[in-house]
Amino acid sequence: MIKAGVAGIHIEDQVSQKRCGHRPNKELVTKQEMCDRIKAASDAKTDENFVLMARTDSLADEGLELAIERSIAYKEAGADAIFAEAAGDLEQYMTFKKEVGLPLLANITEFGKTPIYNKKELLDSGVDMILYPLSAFRAMSKAAEEVYNEIINSGSQQGVIEKMQTRDELYEVLDYHSFEKKLDELFKQ
């Protein structure tokens, strides 16, 4: 991964048949197995700037104290950052930061165990990185549902055209005209 240019990865403490961290019935590997995973990855690093983030899903099922205990062990095994999944409040982030002392990631997904906090609240609580894993996807999925319901109900997408990104807007976002120029140069006759 390092040779491919990847800047970092996160390693999880769930078993391989993983579940969403905001759902029940997660099964965790032992603290020792997770430490072995981190140590193996750390020992294999060929770039000191490559970030190994340890994700713990233990908070929801084992509680704050044991999640911190795990995270400290992960740090000692070679983790560079902690992903404390499904934190229930800002105080938990503050405690993680104080006790573990590594850069901390907050996963802010809608409709989960973690309330929606703004960037300032999170940063003030010791969070260093914020992940919004499904925000855009949820909005796109809802928009797609609306478009297809319009087509089913009215026979066309005409009633939702004004909500759509125009072709020009899309091409600008993608810098599509530059792509076409590169294609033209590449395939000149």
mmCIF file of C-alpha atoms in Angstrom:
data_model
loop_
_atom_site.group_PDB
_atom_site.id
_atom_site.type_symbol
_atom_site.label_atom_id
_atom_site.label_comp_id
_atom_site.label_asym_id
_atom_site.label_seq_id
_atom_site.Cartn_x
_atom_site.Cartn_y
_atom_site.Cartn_z
ATOM 1 C CA MET A 1 0.000 0.000 0.000
ATOM 2 C CA ILE A 2 2.817 2.381 0.807
ATOM 3 C CA LYS A 3 4.324 1.796 -2.655
ATOM 4 C CA ALA A 4 0.930 2.663 -4.147
ATOM 5 C CA GLY A 5 0.931 5.996 -2.293
ATOM 6 C CA VAL A 6 -1.540 5.195 0.474
ATOM 7 C CA ALA A 7 -0.967 7.576 3.401
ATOM 8 C CA GLY A 8 -2.517 5.383 6.070
ATOM 9 C CA ILE A 9 -5.034 2.711 7.006
ATOM 10 C CA HIS A 10 -7.226 1.849 9.925
ATOM 11 C CA ILE A 11 -7.270 -1.584 11.488
ATOM 12 C CA GLU A 12 -10.395 -2.702 13.340
ATOM 13 C CA ASP A 13 -10.849 -4.775 16.461
ATOM 14 C CA GLN A 14 -13.933 -6.568 15.159
ATOM 15 C CA VAL A 15 -13.911 -10.131 13.868
ATOM 16 C CA SER A 16 -13.787 -10.527 10.092
ATOM 17 C CA GLN A 17 -17.580 -10.805 9.716
ATOM 18 C CA LYS A 18 -17.760 -7.170 10.732
ATOM 19 C CA ARG A 19 -20.902 -5.197 11.485
ATOM 20 C CA CYS A 20 -21.654 -1.498 11.457
ATOM 21 C CA GLY A 21 -20.188 0.079 14.582
ATOM 22 C CA HIS A 22 -23.494 1.765 15.386
ATOM 23 C CA ARG A 23 -25.435 -1.520 15.333
ATOM 24 C CA PRO A 24 -25.782 -4.209 18.017
ATOM 25 C CA ASN A 25 -24.217 -7.674 18.061
ATOM 26 C CA LYS A 26 -20.673 -6.706 17.177
ATOM 27 C CA GLU A 27 -18.047 -9.276 18.054
ATOM 28 C CA LEU A 28 -14.570 -8.098 18.958
ATOM 29 C CA VAL A 29 -11.265 -9.884 18.741
ATOM 30 C CA THR A 30 -9.259 -10.045 21.943
ATOM 31 C CA LYS A 31 -7.111 -7.095 22.900
ATOM 32 C CA GLN A 32 -4.043 -9.277 22.288
ATOM 33 C CA GLU A 33 -5.156 -10.263 18.773
ATOM 34 C CA MET A 34 -5.727 -6.627 17.883
ATOM 35 C CA CYS A 35 -2.322 -5.695 19.289
ATOM 36 C CA ASP A 36 -0.793 -8.469 17.168
ATOM 37 C CA ARG A 37 -2.509 -7.033 14.065
ATOM 38 C CA ILE A 38 -1.168 -3.556 14.810
ATOM 39 C CA LYS A 39 2.321 -4.807 15.649
ATOM 40 C CA ALA A 40 2.503 -6.804 12.410
ATOM 41 C CA ALA A 41 1.464 -3.754 10.389
ATOM 42 C CA SER A 42 3.813 -1.486 12.318
ATOM 43 C CA ASP A 43 6.758 -3.836 11.850
ATOM 44 C CA ALA A 44 6.052 -3.967 8.099
ATOM 45 C CA LYS A 45 5.995 -0.169 7.641
ATOM 46 C CA THR A 46 8.595 1.110 5.205
ATOM 47 C CA ASP A 47 7.547 4.751 5.551
ATOM 48 C CA GLU A 48 7.629 6.384 8.974
ATOM 49 C CA ASN A 49 4.913 8.825 7.851
ATOM 50 C CA PHE A 50 2.445 6.027 7.020
ATOM 51 C CA VAL A 51 -0.364 6.256 9.604
ATOM 52 C CA LEU A 52 -1.702 3.177 11.366
ATOM 53 C CA MET A 53 -5.031 4.076 12.919
ATOM 54 C CA ALA A 54 -6.537 1.643 15.401
ATOM 55 C CA ARG A 55 -10.312 1.562 15.323
ATOM 56 C CA THR A 56 -12.034 0.292 18.424
ATOM 57 C CA ASP A 57 -15.660 -0.741 18.454
ATOM 58 C CA SER A 58 -15.443 -1.660 22.128
ATOM 59 C CA LEU A 59 -16.936 1.557 23.485
ATOM 60 C CA ALA A 60 -20.589 0.639 22.913
ATOM 61 C CA ASP A 61 -20.372 -2.863 24.382
ATOM 62 C CA GLU A 62 -17.499 -2.751 26.885
ATOM 63 C CA GLY A 63 -17.741 0.855 28.070
ATOM 64 C CA LEU A 64 -15.366 3.792 28.191
ATOM 65 C CA GLU A 65 -12.832 2.415 30.670
ATOM 66 C CA LEU A 66 -12.187 -0.808 28.745
ATOM 67 C CA ALA A 67 -12.205 1.015 25.392
ATOM 68 C CA ILE A 68 -9.483 3.309 26.706
ATOM 69 C CA GLU A 69 -7.566 0.347 28.110
ATOM 70 C CA ARG A 70 -7.694 -1.288 24.674
ATOM 71 C CA SER A 71 -6.669 1.944 22.947
ATOM 72 C CA ILE A 72 -3.648 2.408 25.204
ATOM 73 C CA ALA A 73 -2.575 -1.154 24.386
ATOM 74 C CA TYR A 74 -3.053 -0.395 20.673
ATOM 75 C CA LYS A 75 -0.848 2.670 21.055
ATOM 76 C CA GLU A 76 1.838 0.579 22.742
ATOM 77 C CA ALA A 77 1.596 -1.946 19.873
ATOM 78 C CA GLY A 78 2.335 0.801 17.337
ATOM 79 C CA ALA A 79 -0.909 2.619 16.505
ATOM 80 C CA ASP A 80 -0.409 6.238 15.449
ATOM 81 C CA ALA A 81 -4.043 7.346 15.894
ATOM 82 C CA ILE A 82 -7.306 6.131 17.428
ATOM 83 C CA PHE A 83 -10.739 5.803 15.818
ATOM 84 C CA ALA A 84 -13.152 5.649 18.770
ATOM 85 C CA GLU A 85 -16.289 4.329 17.091
ATOM 86 C CA ALA A 86 -19.787 5.235 18.302
ATOM 87 C CA ALA A 87 -18.855 7.714 21.034
ATOM 88 C CA GLY A 88 -21.987 8.850 22.838
ATOM 89 C CA ASP A 89 -20.924 12.354 23.870
ATOM 90 C CA LEU A 90 -18.167 14.961 23.700
ATOM 91 C CA GLU A 91 -16.839 14.040 27.146
ATOM 92 C CA GLN A 92 -15.927 10.603 25.835
ATOM 93 C CA TYR A 93 -13.749 12.202 23.152
ATOM 94 C CA MET A 94 -12.113 14.438 25.770
ATOM 95 C CA THR A 95 -11.385 11.433 27.958
ATOM 96 C CA PHE A 96 -9.977 9.415 25.047
ATOM 97 C CA LYS A 97 -7.691 12.268 24.080
ATOM 98 C CA LYS A 98 -6.478 12.831 27.634
ATOM 99 C CA GLU A 99 -5.959 9.165 28.505
ATOM 100 C CA VAL A 100 -4.648 7.784 25.201
ATOM 101 C CA GLY A 101 -2.751 10.813 23.923
ATOM 102 C CA LEU A 102 -2.932 10.019 20.212
ATOM 103 C CA PRO A 103 -4.622 11.853 17.333
ATOM 104 C CA LEU A 104 -8.325 11.030 17.538
ATOM 105 C CA LEU A 105 -10.902 10.465 14.803
ATOM 106 C CA ALA A 106 -14.644 11.051 15.247
ATOM 107 C CA ASN A 107 -17.062 9.224 12.960
ATOM 108 C CA ILE A 108 -20.045 11.532 12.505
ATOM 109 C CA THR A 109 -22.645 9.450 10.742
ATOM 110 C CA GLU A 110 -26.299 10.374 10.743
ATOM 111 C CA PHE A 111 -28.811 8.218 12.632
ATOM 112 C CA GLY A 112 -26.127 6.472 14.693
ATOM 113 C CA LYS A 113 -25.053 6.365 18.324
ATOM 114 C CA THR A 114 -22.927 9.515 18.056
ATOM 115 C CA PRO A 115 -24.895 12.769 18.099
ATOM 116 C CA ILE A 116 -24.323 15.265 15.289
ATOM 117 C CA TYR A 117 -21.711 17.698 16.568
ATOM 118 C CA ASN A 118 -20.266 20.608 14.641
ATOM 119 C CA LYS A 119 -16.597 20.861 13.769
ATOM 120 C CA LYS A 120 -15.811 23.384 16.512
ATOM 121 C CA GLU A 121 -17.403 21.248 19.236
ATOM 122 C CA LEU A 122 -15.415 18.233 18.105
ATOM 123 C CA LEU A 123 -12.108 20.060 17.789
ATOM 124 C CA ASP A 124 -12.638 21.657 21.206
ATOM 125 C CA SER A 125 -13.166 18.144 22.593
ATOM 126 C CA GLY A 126 -9.795 16.895 21.377
ATOM 127 C CA VAL A 127 -10.855 15.392 18.068
ATOM 128 C CA ASP A 128 -8.216 15.784 15.355
ATOM 129 C CA MET A 129 -10.014 14.235 12.364
ATOM 130 C CA ILE A 130 -13.689 14.040 11.466
ATOM 131 C CA LEU A 131 -15.173 11.420 9.179
ATOM 132 C CA TYR A 132 -18.524 11.932 7.441
ATOM 133 C CA PRO A 133 -18.791 8.482 5.829
ATOM 134 C CA LEU A 134 -22.365 8.459 4.547
ATOM 135 C CA SER A 135 -23.563 12.066 4.506
ATOM 136 C CA ALA A 136 -23.260 12.619 0.762
ATOM 137 C CA PHE A 137 -24.333 9.061 -0.026
ATOM 138 C CA ARG A 138 -27.513 9.403 2.039
ATOM 139 C CA ALA A 139 -28.361 12.674 0.281
ATOM 140 C CA MET A 140 -27.678 11.151 -3.147
ATOM 141 C CA SER A 141 -29.712 8.054 -2.332
ATOM 142 C CA LYS A 142 -32.660 10.170 -1.184
ATOM 143 C CA ALA A 143 -32.386 12.307 -4.323
ATOM 144 C CA ALA A 144 -32.269 9.199 -6.531
ATOM 145 C CA GLU A 145 -35.353 7.842 -4.789
ATOM 146 C CA GLU A 146 -37.140 11.143 -5.436
ATOM 147 C CA VAL A 147 -36.165 11.140 -9.127
ATOM 148 C CA TYR A 148 -37.306 7.572 -9.727
ATOM 149 C CA ASN A 149 -40.554 8.115 -7.828
ATOM 150 C CA GLU A 150 -41.181 11.132 -10.070
ATOM 151 C CA ILE A 151 -40.580 8.996 -13.166
ATOM 152 C CA ILE A 152 -42.839 6.223 -11.838
ATOM 153 C CA ASN A 153 -45.612 8.647 -10.877
ATOM 154 C CA SER A 154 -45.512 11.153 -13.742
ATOM 155 C CA GLY A 155 -43.786 9.276 -16.540
ATOM 156 C CA SER A 156 -40.753 11.605 -16.735
ATOM 157 C CA GLN A 157 -38.111 13.363 -14.672
ATOM 158 C CA GLN A 158 -39.368 16.809 -15.735
ATOM 159 C CA GLY A 159 -40.736 17.623 -12.262
ATOM 160 C CA VAL A 160 -37.323 17.309 -10.612
ATOM 161 C CA ILE A 161 -35.031 18.779 -13.306
ATOM 162 C CA GLU A 162 -34.568 22.013 -11.330
ATOM 163 C CA LYS A 163 -33.055 19.991 -8.462
ATOM 164 C CA MET A 164 -30.432 18.387 -10.700
ATOM 165 C CA GLN A 165 -26.866 19.412 -11.368
ATOM 166 C CA THR A 166 -26.677 20.697 -14.951
ATOM 167 C CA ARG A 167 -24.318 19.211 -17.511
ATOM 168 C CA ASP A 168 -22.170 22.368 -17.376
ATOM 169 C CA GLU A 169 -22.008 22.223 -13.570
ATOM 170 C CA LEU A 170 -21.001 18.570 -13.676
ATOM 171 C CA TYR A 171 -18.321 19.176 -16.297
ATOM 172 C CA GLU A 172 -16.916 22.031 -14.236
ATOM 173 C CA VAL A 173 -16.721 19.892 -11.094
ATOM 174 C CA LEU A 174 -15.036 17.075 -13.021
ATOM 175 C CA ASP A 175 -12.834 19.417 -15.071
ATOM 176 C CA TYR A 176 -14.149 17.368 -17.966
ATOM 177 C CA HIS A 177 -12.973 19.706 -20.719
ATOM 178 C CA SER A 178 -9.356 19.217 -19.619
ATOM 179 C CA PHE A 179 -9.929 15.473 -19.774
ATOM 180 C CA GLU A 180 -11.253 15.799 -23.344
ATOM 181 C CA LYS A 181 -8.187 17.853 -24.330
ATOM 182 C CA LYS A 182 -5.902 15.154 -22.948
ATOM 183 C CA LEU A 183 -7.824 12.518 -24.896
ATOM 184 C CA ASP A 184 -7.541 14.597 -28.071
ATOM 185 C CA GLU A 185 -3.784 14.975 -27.587
ATOM 186 C CA LEU A 186 -3.333 11.313 -26.768
ATOM 187 C CA PHE A 187 -5.247 10.072 -29.793
ATOM 188 C CA LYS A 188 -4.179 12.599 -32.435
ATOM 189 C CA GLN A 189 -4.124 11.050 -35.866
#
